[in-house]
Coordinates of C-alpha atoms in Angstrom, one line a residue:
M1 CA 33.9 271.4 66.6
P2 CA 34.0 267.9 68.1
G3 CA 35.1 264.3 66.5
G4 CA 38.4 263.1 67.9
V5 CA 39.4 259.6 67.0
A6 CA 42.1 257.3 69.0
L7 CA 43.7 254.3 67.4
F8 CA 45.2 252.4 70.3
D9 CA 45.7 248.6 71.6
Y10 CA 43.5 249.3 74.9
N11 CA 43.5 245.4 75.8
N12 CA 47.1 244.5 74.9
D13 CA 46.1 242.0 72.1
G14 CA 48.0 243.1 69.6
L15 CA 45.2 244.6 67.3
L16 CA 44.4 248.5 67.1
D17 CA 41.2 249.2 68.6
I18 CA 38.9 252.6 67.9
F19 CA 37.7 255.1 70.2
L20 CA 35.6 257.6 68.9
V21 CA 34.6 260.9 70.7
N22 CA 31.0 262.4 70.5
G23 CA 29.3 265.4 70.9
G24 CA 25.6 265.6 70.5
R25 CA 22.6 268.4 70.2
L26 CA 22.6 271.1 72.6
T27 CA 19.1 272.5 73.5
S28 CA 20.3 275.8 73.5
P29 CA 23.6 277.9 72.6
M30 CA 23.8 278.8 76.0
Q31 CA 23.5 275.4 77.4
V32 CA 25.7 274.9 80.4
P33 CA 28.0 271.7 79.2
E34 CA 27.6 269.9 82.8
R35 CA 24.0 269.6 82.2
F36 CA 24.3 268.2 78.7
D37 CA 22.4 265.1 78.3
R38 CA 23.6 262.0 77.1
T39 CA 20.9 259.3 78.2
N40 CA 20.6 259.0 74.3
P41 CA 23.2 256.3 73.3
R42 CA 23.8 258.3 70.2
Y43 CA 25.6 260.7 72.1
W44 CA 27.8 258.5 74.0
N45 CA 31.6 258.0 73.1
R46 CA 32.4 254.7 71.5
L47 CA 34.9 252.1 71.7
Y48 CA 35.3 249.5 69.3
R49 CA 37.4 246.4 70.1
Q50 CA 39.0 244.8 66.9
N51 CA 38.4 241.3 66.4
K52 CA 40.8 238.7 64.8
D53 CA 39.0 238.6 61.8
G54 CA 39.4 242.1 60.9
S55 CA 36.1 243.4 62.1
F56 CA 35.0 245.6 65.0
S57 CA 32.7 245.0 68.1
D58 CA 31.2 247.9 70.1
V59 CA 32.4 247.1 73.7
T60 CA 31.6 251.0 74.9
E61 CA 29.2 249.6 77.7
A62 CA 31.3 246.6 78.8
A63 CA 34.5 249.2 79.0
R64 CA 32.6 251.4 81.4
L65 CA 32.9 254.4 78.8
A66 CA 29.1 255.0 78.0
N67 CA 28.9 257.6 80.4
P68 CA 25.0 257.6 80.5
G69 CA 23.1 260.3 82.1
V70 CA 24.4 263.9 82.6
G71 CA 27.8 264.1 81.1
N72 CA 30.0 266.3 78.5
Y73 CA 30.1 267.5 75.0
G74 CA 33.3 265.5 73.6
M75 CA 36.3 267.0 72.0
G76 CA 39.4 265.7 71.5
V77 CA 41.3 262.4 72.7
A78 CA 45.0 261.4 73.5
V79 CA 46.5 258.2 74.7
A80 CA 49.3 257.6 77.1
D81 CA 50.1 255.1 79.9
Y82 CA 50.0 257.9 82.4
D83 CA 50.9 255.5 85.3
N84 CA 53.3 252.9 83.8
D85 CA 51.1 250.1 84.3
G86 CA 51.5 248.8 80.7
F87 CA 47.9 249.7 79.7
A88 CA 47.1 252.7 77.6
D89 CA 45.1 255.2 79.2
L90 CA 42.5 257.8 77.8
F91 CA 42.5 261.8 78.1
L92 CA 39.4 263.3 76.7
T93 CA 38.9 267.1 76.2
N94 CA 35.2 268.3 76.5
Y95 CA 33.0 271.2 76.4
G96 CA 32.9 271.2 80.0
K97 CA 35.4 269.5 82.3
N98 CA 38.0 267.0 80.9
I99 CA 38.2 263.6 81.7
L100 CA 41.3 261.1 82.4
Y101 CA 40.0 257.3 81.8
H102 CA 42.4 254.9 83.8
N103 CA 42.7 251.6 82.0
N104 CA 42.2 248.7 84.6
G105 CA 43.7 246.3 82.4
D106 CA 40.6 243.9 82.7
G107 CA 38.9 245.6 79.5
T108 CA 37.2 248.2 81.6
F109 CA 38.4 252.1 82.5
T110 CA 37.7 254.0 85.5
D111 CA 37.4 258.2 85.5
V112 CA 40.0 259.3 87.9
S113 CA 39.7 262.8 87.1
K114 CA 39.3 264.3 90.4
K115 CA 41.9 261.7 92.1
S116 CA 45.0 263.0 89.4
G117 CA 43.9 266.6 89.6
I118 CA 42.5 267.2 86.3
T119 CA 39.3 269.1 86.6
N120 CA 40.0 272.8 85.7
T121 CA 40.3 274.3 82.0
S122 CA 41.1 277.6 80.9
G123 CA 39.9 279.4 77.6
C124 CA 42.0 279.6 74.6
Y125 CA 41.9 279.7 71.1
G126 CA 44.4 276.6 70.5
F127 CA 42.8 273.5 68.6
T128 CA 45.5 270.5 68.1
S129 CA 49.0 270.2 69.6
V130 CA 51.7 268.3 68.7
T131 CA 54.9 267.4 70.4
A132 CA 58.5 267.0 68.7
D133 CA 62.1 267.7 69.3
F134 CA 62.0 270.4 66.4
D135 CA 65.5 271.6 67.0
H136 CA 67.4 268.1 67.9
D137 CA 68.2 269.4 71.4
G138 CA 66.9 265.9 72.8
W139 CA 64.0 267.6 74.5
P140 CA 60.5 267.7 73.3
D141 CA 58.8 271.0 72.3
I142 CA 55.1 271.8 71.3
Y143 CA 53.4 273.2 68.5
V144 CA 49.7 274.3 68.7
A145 CA 47.3 275.2 65.9
C146 CA 45.4 278.3 66.7
D147 CA 42.2 279.4 65.1
S148 CA 42.5 283.4 64.1
T149 CA 45.1 283.8 66.7
P150 CA 49.1 283.2 66.1
S151 CA 49.9 279.5 66.3
L152 CA 52.2 278.7 69.3
L153 CA 55.7 277.0 69.4
Y154 CA 56.8 276.1 72.9
H155 CA 60.3 275.7 72.9
N156 CA 61.7 273.3 75.8
N157 CA 64.0 275.1 78.1
R158 CA 65.1 272.0 79.7
D159 CA 64.4 272.9 82.9
G160 CA 60.7 272.3 83.3
T161 CA 59.8 275.3 81.6
F162 CA 59.1 276.6 77.8
T163 CA 59.5 279.5 75.9
E164 CA 57.0 280.6 73.1
T165 CA 59.0 281.2 70.0
A166 CA 56.4 280.6 66.8
K167 CA 56.9 284.3 65.7
T168 CA 60.8 284.3 65.5
A169 CA 60.8 280.5 64.4
G170 CA 58.4 281.6 61.5
V171 CA 55.4 279.4 62.5
A172 CA 53.1 281.8 63.8
Y173 CA 51.6 283.0 60.7
N174 CA 51.7 282.1 57.1
E175 CA 54.6 283.7 54.5
D176 CA 52.6 286.8 53.9
G177 CA 52.4 287.4 57.8
T178 CA 48.7 286.5 57.9
L179 CA 46.5 285.2 61.0
Q180 CA 45.0 281.9 60.0
G181 CA 42.1 279.9 61.2
S182 CA 43.9 276.7 62.2
M183 CA 42.6 273.8 63.0
G184 CA 44.7 270.4 62.6
V185 CA 48.4 269.6 62.6
S186 CA 50.9 266.7 61.9
A187 CA 54.5 266.8 62.0
D188 CA 57.1 264.2 60.1
D189 CA 60.1 264.5 58.1
F190 CA 59.0 264.8 54.4
T191 CA 62.3 265.9 52.9
H192 CA 64.5 263.1 54.4
S193 CA 66.5 266.0 56.1
G194 CA 66.5 264.4 59.8
L195 CA 64.1 267.2 61.3
Q196 CA 60.5 267.3 62.0
D197 CA 58.4 269.5 59.6
I198 CA 54.8 270.5 59.8
V199 CA 51.7 271.0 58.2
K200 CA 48.7 272.5 59.1
T201 CA 45.2 273.1 58.2
N202 CA 43.1 276.3 58.0
F203 CA 39.8 277.6 57.2
S204 CA 38.2 278.0 54.1
D205 CA 39.2 280.8 51.6
D206 CA 42.9 280.0 52.9
T207 CA 45.2 277.3 51.8
S208 CA 46.7 274.7 54.1
T209 CA 50.2 275.6 55.3
L210 CA 53.6 273.7 55.0
Y211 CA 56.5 274.6 57.0
L212 CA 59.9 273.1 56.4
N213 CA 62.3 272.7 59.3
R214 CA 65.6 274.4 58.6
G215 CA 66.9 273.9 62.0
N216 CA 68.2 276.0 64.8
N217 CA 64.4 277.0 65.5
L218 CA 64.0 278.3 62.1
F219 CA 61.2 277.4 59.6
D220 CA 60.1 278.3 56.0
D221 CA 56.7 278.7 54.8
V222 CA 57.2 276.4 51.5
T223 CA 53.2 276.1 50.8
Q224 CA 53.4 277.6 47.6
I225 CA 56.6 276.2 46.3
A226 CA 55.6 272.3 47.3
G227 CA 52.2 272.8 45.5
L228 CA 49.8 272.9 48.4
A229 CA 48.6 276.7 47.6
K230 CA 45.9 275.7 44.8
I231 CA 43.2 274.7 46.8
T232 CA 41.4 277.4 49.0
R233 CA 37.7 276.7 48.4
L234 CA 37.9 273.8 51.3
L235 CA 37.9 274.0 55.0
G236 CA 40.4 271.4 56.7
W237 CA 40.5 269.4 59.8
G238 CA 42.2 266.3 60.3
V239 CA 45.7 266.0 58.7
Q240 CA 48.4 263.5 58.7
F241 CA 51.6 262.8 56.9
F242 CA 51.0 259.4 55.1
D243 CA 53.0 257.2 53.0
F244 CA 50.5 255.8 50.9
D245 CA 52.5 253.3 49.1
N246 CA 55.4 252.5 51.7
S247 CA 57.8 254.4 49.3
G248 CA 59.6 255.8 52.5
W249 CA 58.3 259.4 51.5
A250 CA 55.4 260.9 53.4
G251 CA 52.2 262.2 51.5
I252 CA 49.3 264.2 52.9
L253 CA 46.2 263.2 53.4
I254 CA 43.3 265.9 54.5
A255 CA 40.0 265.5 55.8
N256 CA 37.6 268.5 55.0
G257 CA 34.3 269.9 56.0
H258 CA 32.6 273.3 56.7
V259 CA 31.5 274.4 59.9
Y260 CA 28.2 276.0 58.7
P261 CA 25.6 273.4 57.5
E262 CA 23.7 276.8 56.1
V263 CA 26.3 277.2 53.4
D264 CA 24.4 274.7 51.4
G265 CA 22.3 276.1 48.4
K266 CA 23.7 279.5 48.9
G267 CA 25.8 280.1 45.8
L268 CA 29.0 280.5 48.1
G269 CA 31.2 277.8 45.9
T270 CA 31.4 275.8 48.6
S271 CA 29.3 273.1 50.9
Y272 CA 28.9 271.7 54.5
R273 CA 30.1 268.0 53.5
E274 CA 33.4 268.3 51.4
P275 CA 35.7 265.8 49.9
K276 CA 39.4 264.8 51.0
V277 CA 42.4 266.0 49.5
A278 CA 45.5 263.2 48.9
Y279 CA 49.1 264.6 48.3
Y280 CA 51.7 262.3 46.7
N281 CA 55.4 263.2 47.8
L282 CA 57.5 263.7 44.8
R283 CA 60.7 263.3 46.5
N284 CA 61.9 266.7 45.6
G285 CA 60.2 268.8 48.2
K286 CA 57.0 268.9 46.1
F287 CA 53.8 267.5 46.4
A288 CA 51.1 266.2 43.6
D289 CA 47.4 266.3 44.1
I290 CA 46.3 262.7 43.3
T291 CA 43.0 262.8 44.8
A292 CA 41.4 262.0 41.4
Q293 CA 43.5 259.0 40.7
A294 CA 43.4 257.6 44.3
G295 CA 39.8 256.2 44.1
A296 CA 36.4 257.9 43.9
V297 CA 35.8 257.5 48.0
L298 CA 38.3 260.5 48.6
N299 CA 35.8 262.5 46.6
E300 CA 32.6 261.6 48.4
P301 CA 31.6 264.4 50.6
H302 CA 31.6 264.3 54.5
A303 CA 31.7 266.8 57.2
A304 CA 35.0 265.0 58.2
H305 CA 36.9 266.4 61.6
G306 CA 39.3 263.8 63.3
M307 CA 41.7 261.9 61.5
A308 CA 44.1 259.2 62.8
L309 CA 46.7 256.9 61.2
G310 CA 47.6 253.5 62.0
D311 CA 48.5 250.2 60.4
L312 CA 44.9 249.1 61.6
F313 CA 45.0 245.3 60.4
N314 CA 48.6 244.7 61.1
N315 CA 49.3 243.9 57.4
G316 CA 51.8 246.3 56.3
R317 CA 48.8 249.1 55.2
E318 CA 48.5 252.2 56.9
A319 CA 44.7 253.4 56.9
A320 CA 43.3 256.5 58.2
V321 CA 39.9 256.3 60.6
V322 CA 38.0 259.8 60.1
N323 CA 35.2 260.9 62.3
N324 CA 32.4 262.6 60.5
M325 CA 29.7 264.9 61.9
N326 CA 26.4 263.3 62.0
E327 CA 26.8 260.3 60.3
P328 CA 28.9 256.8 60.6
P329 CA 32.9 257.4 60.5
S330 CA 35.0 256.4 57.8
I331 CA 38.0 254.0 57.3
Y332 CA 40.3 254.8 54.3
Y333 CA 42.3 251.8 53.7
N334 CA 44.5 251.6 50.8
T335 CA 44.1 248.6 48.1
A336 CA 46.5 249.4 45.4
P337 CA 50.0 248.0 45.9
V338 CA 52.6 249.0 48.3
G339 CA 56.2 248.5 48.9
N340 CA 57.7 246.7 51.9
F341 CA 58.1 248.1 55.7
I342 CA 59.1 247.9 59.2
S343 CA 56.7 248.8 62.4
L344 CA 58.7 249.6 65.9
Q345 CA 56.8 249.5 68.8
L346 CA 59.0 251.0 71.5
V347 CA 58.9 250.1 75.3
G348 CA 60.3 252.3 77.6
V349 CA 62.2 251.1 81.0
K350 CA 64.1 254.0 82.6
S351 CA 61.8 256.2 80.1
N352 CA 58.1 256.3 80.3
R353 CA 56.6 252.9 79.1
A354 CA 54.9 254.2 75.6
A355 CA 58.4 255.6 74.9
L356 CA 56.6 259.0 74.3
G357 CA 59.3 261.6 73.1
A358 CA 61.8 258.9 71.4
A359 CA 63.2 259.7 68.2
V360 CA 64.1 257.1 65.5
T361 CA 66.4 257.7 62.6
L362 CA 66.4 254.9 59.7
E363 CA 69.4 255.1 57.7
Q364 CA 69.4 253.4 54.3
G365 CA 72.6 253.9 52.8
T366 CA 73.0 257.6 52.8
D367 CA 69.4 258.4 53.2
K368 CA 68.3 259.2 56.9
R369 CA 64.5 259.9 58.0
E370 CA 63.3 260.4 61.5
K371 CA 60.2 259.6 63.3
E372 CA 58.8 260.2 66.6
V373 CA 56.5 258.4 69.1
R374 CA 53.9 261.2 70.0
S375 CA 50.7 261.3 71.7
G376 CA 48.0 263.6 69.8
D377 CA 48.3 264.8 66.5
G378 CA 45.8 264.9 63.4
Y379 CA 42.8 266.9 64.6
I380 CA 42.4 266.6 68.4
S381 CA 43.3 262.7 67.7
Q382 CA 45.4 259.8 68.4
S383 CA 47.4 257.9 66.0
D384 CA 49.3 254.3 66.3
L385 CA 51.8 254.8 68.9
R386 CA 54.0 252.4 66.6
L387 CA 56.3 253.8 64.2
H388 CA 55.5 252.7 60.6
F389 CA 58.4 253.2 58.2
G390 CA 58.2 252.3 54.3
L391 CA 61.2 250.6 52.6
G392 CA 60.2 250.7 49.2
Q393 CA 61.6 247.7 47.4
A394 CA 64.3 247.2 50.1
T395 CA 64.3 244.0 51.8
K396 CA 65.8 245.1 55.4
A397 CA 66.3 248.4 57.2
D398 CA 70.0 248.8 57.2
K399 CA 70.5 250.6 60.5
I400 CA 68.0 252.2 63.2
V401 CA 69.0 254.6 65.7
I402 CA 66.5 255.2 68.5
R403 CA 67.1 257.9 70.7
W404 CA 65.3 257.1 74.2
P405 CA 63.7 259.9 76.3
S406 CA 66.2 259.0 78.9
G407 CA 69.0 260.3 77.0
L408 CA 70.0 256.3 75.8
V409 CA 71.2 256.0 72.1
E410 CA 70.8 252.5 70.9
T411 CA 71.6 250.8 67.5
L412 CA 70.0 248.1 65.6
N413 CA 71.3 246.9 62.3
D414 CA 69.6 244.9 59.3
L415 CA 66.1 244.2 60.3
P416 CA 64.2 242.3 57.8
A417 CA 61.7 243.7 56.3
N418 CA 57.6 243.2 56.8
R419 CA 58.2 242.4 60.4
Y420 CA 56.6 244.0 63.3
Y421 CA 59.3 244.5 66.1
V422 CA 58.8 245.2 69.8
V423 CA 62.1 247.1 71.2
R424 CA 62.8 247.2 74.8
E425 CA 64.8 250.2 76.1
G426 CA 68.3 248.9 76.8
S427 CA 68.0 245.2 75.5
G428 CA 67.1 245.9 71.9
V429 CA 64.6 243.7 69.9
D430 CA 62.3 241.5 71.8
A431 CA 62.6 238.4 69.6
K432 CA 59.7 236.3 71.2
Q433 CA 57.3 239.3 70.4
T434 CA 58.2 240.0 66.8
H435 CA 56.0 238.7 64.1
A436 CA 55.0 239.0 60.6
V437 CA 52.0 240.6 58.8
S438 CA 48.6 239.2 59.8
N439 CA 46.6 236.9 57.1
V440 CA 43.5 238.5 57.6
A441 CA 41.9 239.5 54.2
I442 CA 40.4 242.9 54.3
K443 CA 37.7 243.0 51.4
S444 CA 36.5 246.5 49.9
A445 CA 33.8 247.1 47.5
G446 CA 36.2 248.5 44.8
S447 CA 39.6 249.4 43.6
G448 CA 42.3 252.1 44.7
S449 CA 41.7 253.7 48.4
N450 CA 38.5 253.4 50.2

């Protein structure tokens, strides 16, 4: 079950770094997790610092994240600046106690779990949660993909409490009213309606599920009509709405892999290691399966779990980082032509520093689409906190409307394309922090995606 991955800039040098959550081999099914042996470095979680030439260095021990000796069996990860000191902190979920690592701002982390009171866990069938203001009332809601039990939608009551509404909203089951074994989830505005839609991965012998947000806390299961119902043999984990070519219309990338290695060689029509699936957004509510045309690497089999998305090399091309079971991770980087883009890093002042919960609407003429800053998605993973908007052939973003968590609404106009903008709450674009794309040359072994 493990395999979360986080893309975040832990040392504030403007480059995304990679954190990989690792489990290990238990000596028996009933082994007490707190006695799990991490003395073997193979079982450590890993932090890779990105260098200025696009390569990475393993800084796990230097950052005090190795956690050698007795430890926990790692599962998922999320990122937030929980104490608003300007440095991104790590929260790890484990088979065993969860861990909160405070970023000390000097390249190291400290386990402060007992000091912040995060020491207890409770049993449930939930896997990945995603926050979004699904009903546009200005308050973030929570959707949880659950395994073999109804998925959950917690509607924010705006008084510090939530009400579970998944069944009435239409997102607890699929359109047949059937329970699903759900793992990963992602949210985005794939139809440019201004509302956040949901895509969810499920166990084999089932499809992934796509929910279209109709507004007023109502969703429709559009899996069939959108073209996502043809593949049922794969077991899905990490999933991301992914604008492959910066067209401004989000496609979908799914990481797959079976739970049981024993399925190999049994004539069951499936295997432990499985290929990825890539769907291209046709801009009419439907998707096309482009896996075969997107490069041979997507068909390479892996037991893939966590997947995070981000503009890894600051060159306008988002990449997917995938954590694989019992083998090295993968970076899927698009080498095909892409359109223009803008990137927004939001810095809260009255709101939380990372601007978690902020919603941004891009208006290009009569077209509108929305993205939100969130902690955690994919499959128990963390994507780039910056918001990446594909612009296609447009040379500027006509209008950007930011709804900060504090309630402040801020508008930016005519932002030139192919720039990275830092926006501070209440004061607009920080011109000193704005920069163009990186000149780092990323080489690949072949053409297409890899």
